[in-house]
Structures are given as structure tokens and as C-alpha cells.
Tab-separated table of C-alpha atoms and ligand atoms in Angstrom:
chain	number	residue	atom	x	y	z
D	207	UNK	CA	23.686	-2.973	6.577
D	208	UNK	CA	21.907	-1.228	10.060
D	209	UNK	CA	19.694	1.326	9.271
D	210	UNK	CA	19.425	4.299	11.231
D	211	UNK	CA	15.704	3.267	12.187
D	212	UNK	CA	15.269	0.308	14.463
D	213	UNK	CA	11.193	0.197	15.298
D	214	UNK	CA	8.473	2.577	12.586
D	215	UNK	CA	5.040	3.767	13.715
D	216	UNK	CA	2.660	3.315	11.039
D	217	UNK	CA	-0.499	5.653	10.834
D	218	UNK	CA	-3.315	3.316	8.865
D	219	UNK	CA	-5.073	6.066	6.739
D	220	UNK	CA	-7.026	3.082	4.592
D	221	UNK	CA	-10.199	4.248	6.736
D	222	UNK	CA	-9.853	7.771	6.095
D	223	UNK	CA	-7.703	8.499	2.852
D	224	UNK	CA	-8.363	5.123	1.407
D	225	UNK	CA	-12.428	4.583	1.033
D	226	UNK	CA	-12.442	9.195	0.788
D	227	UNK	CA	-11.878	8.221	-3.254
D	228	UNK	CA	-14.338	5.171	-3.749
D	229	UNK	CA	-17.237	5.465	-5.672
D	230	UNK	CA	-19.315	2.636	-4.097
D	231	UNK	CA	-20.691	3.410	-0.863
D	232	UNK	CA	-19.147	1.466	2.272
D	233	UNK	CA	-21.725	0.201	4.476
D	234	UNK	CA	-20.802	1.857	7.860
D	235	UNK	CA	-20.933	-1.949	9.755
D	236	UNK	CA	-18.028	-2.851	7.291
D	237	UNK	CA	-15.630	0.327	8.145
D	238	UNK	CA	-16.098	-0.761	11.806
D	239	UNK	CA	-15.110	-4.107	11.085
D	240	UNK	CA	-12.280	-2.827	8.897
D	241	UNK	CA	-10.849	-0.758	11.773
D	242	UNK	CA	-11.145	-3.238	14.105
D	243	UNK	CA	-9.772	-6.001	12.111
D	244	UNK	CA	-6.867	-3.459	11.598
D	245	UNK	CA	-6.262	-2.742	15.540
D	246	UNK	CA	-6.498	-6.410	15.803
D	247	UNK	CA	-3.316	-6.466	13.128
D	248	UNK	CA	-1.626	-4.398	15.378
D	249	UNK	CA	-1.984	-1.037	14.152
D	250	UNK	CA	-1.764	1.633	17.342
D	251	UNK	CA	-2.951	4.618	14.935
D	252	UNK	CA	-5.679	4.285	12.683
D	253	UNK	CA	-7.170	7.101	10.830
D	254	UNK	CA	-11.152	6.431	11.130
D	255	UNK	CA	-12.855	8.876	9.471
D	256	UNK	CA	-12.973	13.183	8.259
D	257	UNK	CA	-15.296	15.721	9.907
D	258	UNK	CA	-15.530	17.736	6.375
D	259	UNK	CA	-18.588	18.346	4.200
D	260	UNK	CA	-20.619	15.691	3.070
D	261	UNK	CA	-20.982	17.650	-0.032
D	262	UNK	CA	-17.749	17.490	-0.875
D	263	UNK	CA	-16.571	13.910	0.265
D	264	UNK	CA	-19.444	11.631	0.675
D	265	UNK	CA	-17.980	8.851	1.620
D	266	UNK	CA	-17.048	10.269	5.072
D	267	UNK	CA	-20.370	11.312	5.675
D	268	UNK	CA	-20.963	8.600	8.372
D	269	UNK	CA	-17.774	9.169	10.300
D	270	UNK	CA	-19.608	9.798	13.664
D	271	UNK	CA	-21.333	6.523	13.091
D	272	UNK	CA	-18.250	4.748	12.764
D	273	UNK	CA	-16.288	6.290	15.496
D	274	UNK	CA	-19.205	5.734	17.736
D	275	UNK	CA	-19.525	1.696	16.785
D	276	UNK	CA	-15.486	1.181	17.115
D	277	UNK	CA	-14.715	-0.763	20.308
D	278	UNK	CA	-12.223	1.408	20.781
D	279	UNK	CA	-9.009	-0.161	22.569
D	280	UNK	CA	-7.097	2.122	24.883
D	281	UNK	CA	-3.633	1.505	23.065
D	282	UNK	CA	-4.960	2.595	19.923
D	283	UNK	CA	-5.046	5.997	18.800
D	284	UNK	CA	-8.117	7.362	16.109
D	285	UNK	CA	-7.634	9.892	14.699
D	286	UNK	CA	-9.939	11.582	12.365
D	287	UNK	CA	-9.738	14.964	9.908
D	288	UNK	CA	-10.840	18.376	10.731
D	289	UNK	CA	-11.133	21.183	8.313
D	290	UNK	CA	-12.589	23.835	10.020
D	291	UNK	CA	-14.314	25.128	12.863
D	292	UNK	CA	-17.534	23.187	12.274
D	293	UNK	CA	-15.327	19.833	11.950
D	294	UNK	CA	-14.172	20.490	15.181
D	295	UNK	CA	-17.539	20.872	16.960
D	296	UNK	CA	-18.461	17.794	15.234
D	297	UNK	CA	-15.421	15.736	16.700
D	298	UNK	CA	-15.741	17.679	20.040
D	299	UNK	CA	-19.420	15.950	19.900
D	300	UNK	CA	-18.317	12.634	18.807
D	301	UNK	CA	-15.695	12.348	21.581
D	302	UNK	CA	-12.682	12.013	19.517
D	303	UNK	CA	-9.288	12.864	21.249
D	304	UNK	CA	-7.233	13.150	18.366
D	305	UNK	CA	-7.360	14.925	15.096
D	306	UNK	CA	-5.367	16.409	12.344
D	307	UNK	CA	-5.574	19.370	10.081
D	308	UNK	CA	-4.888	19.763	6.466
D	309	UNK	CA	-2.834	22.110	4.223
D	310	UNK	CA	-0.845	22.064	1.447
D	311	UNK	CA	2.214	23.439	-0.021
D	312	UNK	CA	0.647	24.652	-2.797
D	313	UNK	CA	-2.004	27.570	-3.749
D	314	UNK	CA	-4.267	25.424	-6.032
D	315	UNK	CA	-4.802	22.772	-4.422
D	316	UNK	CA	-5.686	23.853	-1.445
D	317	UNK	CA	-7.965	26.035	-2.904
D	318	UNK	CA	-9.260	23.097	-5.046
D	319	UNK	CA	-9.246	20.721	-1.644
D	320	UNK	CA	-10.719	23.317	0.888
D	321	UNK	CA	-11.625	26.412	-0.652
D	322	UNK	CA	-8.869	28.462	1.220
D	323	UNK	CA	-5.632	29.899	0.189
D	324	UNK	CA	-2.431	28.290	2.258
D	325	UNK	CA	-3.388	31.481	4.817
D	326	UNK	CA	-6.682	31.836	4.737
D	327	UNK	CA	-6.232	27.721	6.320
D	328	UNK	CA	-4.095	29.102	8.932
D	329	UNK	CA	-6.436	31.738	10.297
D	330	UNK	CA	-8.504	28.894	10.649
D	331	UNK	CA	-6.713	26.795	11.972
D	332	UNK	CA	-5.683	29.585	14.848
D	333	UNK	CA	-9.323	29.238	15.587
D	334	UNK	CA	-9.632	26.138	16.302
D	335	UNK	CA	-6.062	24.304	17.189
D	336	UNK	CA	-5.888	26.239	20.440
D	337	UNK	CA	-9.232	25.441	21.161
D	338	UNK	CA	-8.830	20.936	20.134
D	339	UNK	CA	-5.249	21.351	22.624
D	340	UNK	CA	-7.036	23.242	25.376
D	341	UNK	CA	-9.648	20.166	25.301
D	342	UNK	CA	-6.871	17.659	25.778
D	343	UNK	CA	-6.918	16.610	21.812
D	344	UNK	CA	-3.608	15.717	20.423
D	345	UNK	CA	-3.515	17.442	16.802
D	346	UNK	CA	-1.365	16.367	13.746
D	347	UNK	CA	-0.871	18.293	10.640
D	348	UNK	CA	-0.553	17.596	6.961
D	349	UNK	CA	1.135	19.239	3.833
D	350	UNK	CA	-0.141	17.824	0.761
D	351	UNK	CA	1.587	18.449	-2.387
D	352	UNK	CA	5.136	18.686	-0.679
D	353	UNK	CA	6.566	16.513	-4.061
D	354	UNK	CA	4.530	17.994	-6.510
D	355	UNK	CA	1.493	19.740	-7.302
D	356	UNK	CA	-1.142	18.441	-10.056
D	357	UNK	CA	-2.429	22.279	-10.977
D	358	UNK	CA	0.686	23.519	-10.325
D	359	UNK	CA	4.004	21.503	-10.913
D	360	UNK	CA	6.908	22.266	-9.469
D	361	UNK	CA	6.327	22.839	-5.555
D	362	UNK	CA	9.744	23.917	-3.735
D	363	UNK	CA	11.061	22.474	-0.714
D	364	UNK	CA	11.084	26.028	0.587
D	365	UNK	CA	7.680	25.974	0.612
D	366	UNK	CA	6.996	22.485	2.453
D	367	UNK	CA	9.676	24.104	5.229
D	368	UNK	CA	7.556	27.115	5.669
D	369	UNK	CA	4.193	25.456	5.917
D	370	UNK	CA	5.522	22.302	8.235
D	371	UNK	CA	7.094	24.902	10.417
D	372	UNK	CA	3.624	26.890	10.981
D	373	UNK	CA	2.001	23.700	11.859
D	374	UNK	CA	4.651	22.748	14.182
D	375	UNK	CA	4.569	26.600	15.752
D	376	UNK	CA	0.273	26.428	16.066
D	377	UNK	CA	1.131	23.160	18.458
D	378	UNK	CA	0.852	19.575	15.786
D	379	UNK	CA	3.002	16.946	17.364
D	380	UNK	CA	3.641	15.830	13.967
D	381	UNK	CA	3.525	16.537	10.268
D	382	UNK	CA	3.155	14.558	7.804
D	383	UNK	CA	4.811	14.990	4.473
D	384	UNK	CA	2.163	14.167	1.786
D	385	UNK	CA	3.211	13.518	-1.896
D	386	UNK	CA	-0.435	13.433	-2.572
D	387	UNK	CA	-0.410	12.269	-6.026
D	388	UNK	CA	2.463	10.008	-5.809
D	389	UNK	CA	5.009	12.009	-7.953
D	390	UNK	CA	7.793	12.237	-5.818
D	391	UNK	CA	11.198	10.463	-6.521
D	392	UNK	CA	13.937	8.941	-3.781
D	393	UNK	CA	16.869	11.417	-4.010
D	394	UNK	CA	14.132	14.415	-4.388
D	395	UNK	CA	12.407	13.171	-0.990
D	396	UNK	CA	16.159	12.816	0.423
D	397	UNK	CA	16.340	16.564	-0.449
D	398	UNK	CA	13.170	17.598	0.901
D	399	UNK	CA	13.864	16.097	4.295
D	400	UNK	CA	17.066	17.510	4.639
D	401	UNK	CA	16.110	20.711	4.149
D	402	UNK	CA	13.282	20.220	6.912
D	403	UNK	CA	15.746	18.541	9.318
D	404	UNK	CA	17.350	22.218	9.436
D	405	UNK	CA	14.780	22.803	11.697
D	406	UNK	CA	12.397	20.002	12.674
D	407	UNK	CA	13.630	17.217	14.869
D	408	UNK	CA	12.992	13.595	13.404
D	409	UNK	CA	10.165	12.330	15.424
D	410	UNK	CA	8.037	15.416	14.649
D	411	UNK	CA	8.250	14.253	10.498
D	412	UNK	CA	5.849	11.533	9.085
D	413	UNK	CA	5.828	10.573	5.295
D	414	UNK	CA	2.412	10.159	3.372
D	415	UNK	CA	3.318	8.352	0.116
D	416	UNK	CA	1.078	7.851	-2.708
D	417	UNK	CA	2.063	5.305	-5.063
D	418	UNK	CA	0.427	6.888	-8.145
D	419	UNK	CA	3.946	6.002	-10.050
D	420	UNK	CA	5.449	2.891	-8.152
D	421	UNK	CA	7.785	5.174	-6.450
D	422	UNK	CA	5.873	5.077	-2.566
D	423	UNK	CA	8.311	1.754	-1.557
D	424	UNK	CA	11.530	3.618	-3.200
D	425	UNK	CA	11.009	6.575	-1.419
D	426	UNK	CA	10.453	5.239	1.962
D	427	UNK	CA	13.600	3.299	1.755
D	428	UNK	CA	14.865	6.520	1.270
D	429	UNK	CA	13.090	8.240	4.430
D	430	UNK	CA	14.413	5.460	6.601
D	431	UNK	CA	17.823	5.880	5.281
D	432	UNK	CA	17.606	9.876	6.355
D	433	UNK	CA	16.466	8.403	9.815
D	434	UNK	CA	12.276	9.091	9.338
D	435	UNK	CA	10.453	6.745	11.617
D	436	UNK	CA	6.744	7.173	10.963
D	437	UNK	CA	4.984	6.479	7.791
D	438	UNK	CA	1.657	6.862	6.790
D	439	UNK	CA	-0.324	3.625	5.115
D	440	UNK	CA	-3.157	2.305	3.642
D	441	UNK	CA	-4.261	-1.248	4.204
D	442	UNK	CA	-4.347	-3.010	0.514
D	443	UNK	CA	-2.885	0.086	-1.040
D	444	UNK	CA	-6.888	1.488	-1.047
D	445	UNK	CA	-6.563	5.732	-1.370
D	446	UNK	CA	-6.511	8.978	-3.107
D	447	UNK	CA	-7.771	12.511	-2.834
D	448	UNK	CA	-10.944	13.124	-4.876
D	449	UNK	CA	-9.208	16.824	-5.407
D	450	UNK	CA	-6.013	16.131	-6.647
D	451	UNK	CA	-6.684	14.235	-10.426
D	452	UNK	CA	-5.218	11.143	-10.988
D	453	UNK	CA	-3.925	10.822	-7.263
D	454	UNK	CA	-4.383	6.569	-6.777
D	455	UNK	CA	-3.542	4.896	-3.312
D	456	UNK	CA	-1.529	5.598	-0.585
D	457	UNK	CA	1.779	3.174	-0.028
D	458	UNK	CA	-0.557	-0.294	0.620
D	459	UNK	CA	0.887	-1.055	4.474
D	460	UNK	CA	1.196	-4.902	3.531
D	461	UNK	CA	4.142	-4.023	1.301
D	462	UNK	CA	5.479	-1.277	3.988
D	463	UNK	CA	5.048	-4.080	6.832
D	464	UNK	CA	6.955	-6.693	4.385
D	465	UNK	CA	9.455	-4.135	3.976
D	466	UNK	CA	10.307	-3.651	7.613
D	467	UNK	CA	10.383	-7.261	8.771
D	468	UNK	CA	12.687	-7.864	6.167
D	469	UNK	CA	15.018	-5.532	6.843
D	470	UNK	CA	14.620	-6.730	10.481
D	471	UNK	CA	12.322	-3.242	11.948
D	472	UNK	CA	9.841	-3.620	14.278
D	473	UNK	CA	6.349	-2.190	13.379
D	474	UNK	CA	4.324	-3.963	15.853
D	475	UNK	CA	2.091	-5.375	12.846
D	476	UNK	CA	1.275	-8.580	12.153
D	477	UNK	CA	1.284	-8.755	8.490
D	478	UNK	CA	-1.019	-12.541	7.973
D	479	UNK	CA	-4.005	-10.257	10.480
D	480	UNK	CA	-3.614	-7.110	8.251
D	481	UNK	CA	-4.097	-9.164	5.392
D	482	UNK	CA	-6.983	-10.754	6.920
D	483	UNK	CA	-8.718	-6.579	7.237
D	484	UNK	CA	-7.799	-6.175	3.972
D	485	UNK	CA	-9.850	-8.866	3.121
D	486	UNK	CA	-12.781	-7.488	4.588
D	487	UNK	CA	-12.465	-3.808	2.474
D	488	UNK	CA	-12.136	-5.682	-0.818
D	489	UNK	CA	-15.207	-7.519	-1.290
D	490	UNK	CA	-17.094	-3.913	-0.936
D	491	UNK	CA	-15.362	-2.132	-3.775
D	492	UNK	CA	-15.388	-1.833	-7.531
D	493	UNK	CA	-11.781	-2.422	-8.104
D	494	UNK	CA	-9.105	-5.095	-6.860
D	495	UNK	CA	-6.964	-3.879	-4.253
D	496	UNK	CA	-3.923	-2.968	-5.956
D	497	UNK	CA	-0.972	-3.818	-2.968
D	498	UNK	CA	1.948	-6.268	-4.635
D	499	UNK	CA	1.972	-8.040	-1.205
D	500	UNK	CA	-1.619	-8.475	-0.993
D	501	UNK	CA	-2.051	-9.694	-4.599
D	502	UNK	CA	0.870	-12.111	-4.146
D	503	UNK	CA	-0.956	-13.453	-1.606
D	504	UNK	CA	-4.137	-13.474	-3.522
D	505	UNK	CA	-2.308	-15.797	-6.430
D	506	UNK	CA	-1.049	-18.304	-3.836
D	507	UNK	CA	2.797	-17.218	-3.515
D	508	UNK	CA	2.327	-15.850	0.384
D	509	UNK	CA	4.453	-18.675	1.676
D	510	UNK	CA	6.838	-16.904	0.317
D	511	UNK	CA	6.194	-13.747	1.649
D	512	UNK	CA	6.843	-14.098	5.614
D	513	UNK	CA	10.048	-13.196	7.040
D	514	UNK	CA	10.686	-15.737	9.379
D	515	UNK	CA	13.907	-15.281	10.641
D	516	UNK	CA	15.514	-11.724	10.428
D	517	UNK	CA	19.080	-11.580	11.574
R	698	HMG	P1	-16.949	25.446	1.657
R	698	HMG	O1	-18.023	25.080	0.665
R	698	HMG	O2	-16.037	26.578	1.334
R	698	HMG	O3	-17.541	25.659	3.131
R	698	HMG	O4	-16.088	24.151	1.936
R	698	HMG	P2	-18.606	26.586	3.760
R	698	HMG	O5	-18.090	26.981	5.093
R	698	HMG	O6	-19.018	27.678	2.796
R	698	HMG	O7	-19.847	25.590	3.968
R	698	HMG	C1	-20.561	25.035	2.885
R	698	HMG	C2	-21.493	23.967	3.417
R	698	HMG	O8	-20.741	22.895	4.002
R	698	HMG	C3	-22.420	24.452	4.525
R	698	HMG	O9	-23.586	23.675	4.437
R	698	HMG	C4	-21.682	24.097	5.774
R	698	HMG	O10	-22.518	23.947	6.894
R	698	HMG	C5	-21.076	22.760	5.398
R	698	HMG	P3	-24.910	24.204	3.670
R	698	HMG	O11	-25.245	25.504	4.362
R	698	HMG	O12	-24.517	24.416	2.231
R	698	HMG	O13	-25.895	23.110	3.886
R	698	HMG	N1	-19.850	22.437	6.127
R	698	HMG	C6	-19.644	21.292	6.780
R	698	HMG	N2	-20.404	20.198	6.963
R	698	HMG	C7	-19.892	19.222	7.719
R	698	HMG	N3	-18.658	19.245	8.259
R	698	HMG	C8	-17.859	20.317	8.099
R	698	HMG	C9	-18.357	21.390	7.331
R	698	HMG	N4	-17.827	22.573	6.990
R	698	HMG	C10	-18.753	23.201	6.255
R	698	HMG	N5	-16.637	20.337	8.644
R	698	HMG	C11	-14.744	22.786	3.397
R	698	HMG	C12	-14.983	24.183	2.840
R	698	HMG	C13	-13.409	22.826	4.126
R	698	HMG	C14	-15.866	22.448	4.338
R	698	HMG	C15	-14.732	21.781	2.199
R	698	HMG	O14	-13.870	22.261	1.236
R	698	HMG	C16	-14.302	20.408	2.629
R	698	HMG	O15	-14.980	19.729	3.390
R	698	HMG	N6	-13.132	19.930	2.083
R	698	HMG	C17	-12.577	18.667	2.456
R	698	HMG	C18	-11.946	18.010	1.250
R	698	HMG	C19	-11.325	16.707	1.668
R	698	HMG	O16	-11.762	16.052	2.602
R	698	HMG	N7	-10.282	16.270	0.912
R	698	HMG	C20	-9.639	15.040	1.180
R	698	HMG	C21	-8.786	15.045	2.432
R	698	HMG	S1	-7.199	15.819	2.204
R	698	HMG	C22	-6.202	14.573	1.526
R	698	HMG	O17	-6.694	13.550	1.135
R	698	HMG	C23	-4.722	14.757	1.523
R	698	HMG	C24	-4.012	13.964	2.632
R	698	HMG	O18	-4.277	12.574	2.527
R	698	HMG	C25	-2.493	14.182	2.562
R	698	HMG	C26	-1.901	13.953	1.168
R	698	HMG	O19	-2.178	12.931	0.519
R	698	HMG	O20	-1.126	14.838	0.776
R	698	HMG	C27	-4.467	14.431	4.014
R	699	MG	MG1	-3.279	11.252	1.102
């Protein structure tokens, strides 16, 4: 069977949504090393880092560090998070050219996540979108809780339309989806597109799966099927939002990138290499990396795991 998708653009977000929810602190040296291990894989958009408070997500506290140290290769986008007016200064200062802004489809949580209702975030982001555009910045958006909310419940599709379609109108190139704690099930996400393809071409959707409840593969089979072609990723399956309880990591790109090749779509990524960056995240944390294609690796079945040959 052909799917409607031929090639996917992955967004790595292990840098950024990945080590935001770790408790041990990542030496700044070994993010560098992780990102460039993961360009090396051939990842063209890795998220490196969030300009938000320190207070309230310590672990991207050195993001200026990092994005200063990465030897940044031209074909590679980096994109890093901006809340607010004083992120932006602080990316402006850093150099970065590319950022993205965060909302979500529900009340709670984004007052939980940045201490703004879903409009007080889009005053602010009025502020401060015109100005990242007007400085040549490209500027992607997110709507977390788009599958389900963990104060709330039930979040309609409605909803995600109405928020996705202010972020496309303030000038994002993109949104991305975000079932941000992993809740979301295949035929729901087929109706949740569908309602959004109303009105927003393909190539301006991404997906942002958690895999909280085993369901991130499942429902990106799903996206693909309704003709999605970028997907957001985290190397080893590291993630989570410290705001949203029980939220665990994103879709772990090893099993996305063993996905693709087997079902004969390009991604550009070379899944031994992004194993090989994963490798250099794991030592530093508390946990075992929790990807299936990563741990079948780790137990010596790999040489299974390589498609070859994909007619
Ligand atoms: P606030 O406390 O309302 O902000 O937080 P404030 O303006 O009152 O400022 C309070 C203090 O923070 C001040 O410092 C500010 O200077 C400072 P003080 O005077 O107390 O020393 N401050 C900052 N410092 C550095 N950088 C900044 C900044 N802004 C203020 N940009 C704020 C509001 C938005 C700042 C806060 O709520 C925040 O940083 N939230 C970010 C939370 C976050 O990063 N969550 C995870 C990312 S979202 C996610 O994971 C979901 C996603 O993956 C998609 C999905 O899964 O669905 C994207
Ligand atoms: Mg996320």
C-alpha cells in the first residue's frame, strides 16, 4: 500500500522538550554534543533550547550557552522557545533565527504552563511575532493539549481550529499539534485533522505526540494516512512538560525513523548515527531511555532492526 506521504521532516525536540522534564542537571558540554551528534544523524531541525524563566524550567537555564557552543551547520535549522517579550530579547541577543511560541487549547493549562489565559498569550504574542518576522526570524507555533487536557478533560477540536488558525493569521509557518500528555487515540487524531484541513493546508500542520499511553506510533500512522508530513520527535523517547502531570516523552524518533524506512519514506535520518546521540543523553540521566527501538538495540536484537531494502 502507497501512502499519501513520500519524504517526513522531523523536528528533534529531545534538546528542548526532552531534558525540560529531567531532574538531573545536563552539563551544558553534553547538550552541545547531543545536538551535534543529532545534526550529524541527519536531523535538519533541532529544537536546542527555551528562552523562558529559569524559575520555572531550570533545566533550560543555559540555553544561550548551548546555542552559542553549537557549530551550527547552515542546513540545519535551531530553533528554540519563546514565551514572551523578554524571551525574545534574549534570542534576539543570542542570534537565533528561528523560534516558536506556545499556546494551548485549553484554559488551565496554559494558565498552569505560562501564567496567561489562551488571550492574554495572544496579546503577547502580537507584541512580539511582528517584531521576531520583521528581524528575519522564521516563527512556529504550538497548541498543547489539542487531544486532551490533564486539568481539564475533554478539549474540542473546535477549539484546536480556533487557536491553530490565530497562529497561522499572527504569521507561524507551521503549527504543531501537541497531545501533550500523550492521551490522544488514532481515529480521534484522524478527526482532529480533518476538521483543521477545512482550513489549513497540509504543510502548515506538524504533530507533537507524547507517548504517555503507547498510542504516539498509532497515531502517526494515522497522520500520515490523512497526508501530515512533519512530526515532531525526541531522540530516545526523552520528554515531557513539567506543567502538565504525568505527561512522559515525546514519540522517541528512533521508532518514528524505523517506522518510515520501513514503510519505504524518506526522512533524511540515519537511524545507526541517531542511535549513536542517543547514546550520549543516556549516560547523564536518572532513568533508561524508554524508546522500543533504542532498547532493542540496547539488548542486542538491532540486526534486526535496519531496513535494508524497501521496495
Ligand atoms: P511569570 O512568573 O508570570 O512572569 O511567568 P513574569 O513576567 O511575572 O516574570 C517573573 C520573573 O521571571 C521575573 O524575574 C522575570 O524577569 C522573569 P524576577 O523579577 O522574579 O527575578 N522572566 C524571564 N526570565 C527569563 N526568560 C524569560 C522570562 N520571562 C520572565 N523569557 C513565564 C511567565 C511565561 C515567564 C513563565 O510561565 C514561563 O517561563 N513558562 C514556561 C513554561 C515552559 O517552558 N513549559 C514547557 C514548554 S511548553 C511544552 O512543553 C509543550 C510543548 O512541548 C507542546 C506539547 O507537548 O503540547 C511545546
Ligand atoms: Mg511536548
Amino acid at each position: 500500500m502507497k501512502f499519501p506521504v513520500e519524504s517526513v521532516r522531523i523536528v528533534e525536540v529531545g534538546p528542548r522538550d526532552g531534558l525540560q522534564n529531567e531532574k538531573v542537571t545536563i552539563p551544558t558540554e553534553v547538550k552541545v554534543n547531543f545536538i551535534t551528534a543529532l545534526s550529524d544523524a541527519g536531523l535538519r531541525t533541532i529544537e536546542a533550547g527555551a528562552f523562558v524563566s529559569p524559575k520555572w524550567v531550570p533545566q533550560m537555564a543555559d540555553t544561550a550557552e548551548v546555542y552559542r557552543d553549537i557549530p551550527k551547520d547552515p542546513g540545519v535549522d535551531y530553533p528554540v522557545l519563546v514565551p514572551n517579550a523578554k524571551g525574545l530579547d534574549r534570542a534576539l541577543e543570542a542570534g537565533v533565527r528561528s523560534i516558536a511560541i506556545f499556546t494551548a487549547a485549553s484554559e488551565t493549562f496554559n494558565k498552569r504552563n505560562i501564567n496567561m489565559t489562551i488571550d492574554e498569550s495572544f496579546q503577547n504574542f502580537a507584541a512580539i511575532v511582528p517584531r521576531a518576522l520583521g528581524e528575519g526570524m522564521k516563527v512556529r507555533g504550538y497548541v498543547s493539549c489539542s487531544f486532551g487536557c490533564p486539568y481539564e478533560g475533554e478539549v474540542l477540536p473546535e477549539k484546536v481550529l480556533e487557536v491553530t488558525a490565530r497562529l497561522l493569521d499572527l504569521g507561524c509557518y507551521q503549527v504543531s499539534i501537541g497531545d501533550t500528555i500523550g492521551v490522544g487515540t488514532p481515529l480521534q487524531v484522524q478527526g482532529v485533522i480533518g476538521i483543521l484541513l477545512q482550513v489549513v493546508p497540509h504543510g502548515r500542520l506538524a504533530m507533537h505526540f507524547h507517548d504517555t499511553r503507547g498510542t504516539a506510533l498509532a497515531n502517526t500512522l494515522a497522520a500520515l494516512e490523512m497526508g501530515i508530513a512533519t512530526y515532531d520527535a525526541s531522540a530516545g523517547g526523552l520528554g515531557g512538560c513539567p506543567y502538565a502531570p504525568g505527561a512522559s516523552g515525546n514519540l522517541a524518533t528512533e521508532d518514528l525513523v524505523y517506522l518510515l524506512d520501513g514503510m519505504g519514506i524518506e526522512s533524511g535520518v540515519d537511524l545507526k548515527r541517531l542511535v549513536a546521540a542517543s547514546s550520549i543523553i543516556g549516560p547523564f540521566l536518572d532513568h533508561p531511555l524508554p524508546g522500543k527501538y533504542l532498547q532493542a538495540c540496547t539488548h542486542g536484537s538491532a540486526s534486526f532492526g535496519t531496513h535494508t531494502s524497501v521496495q
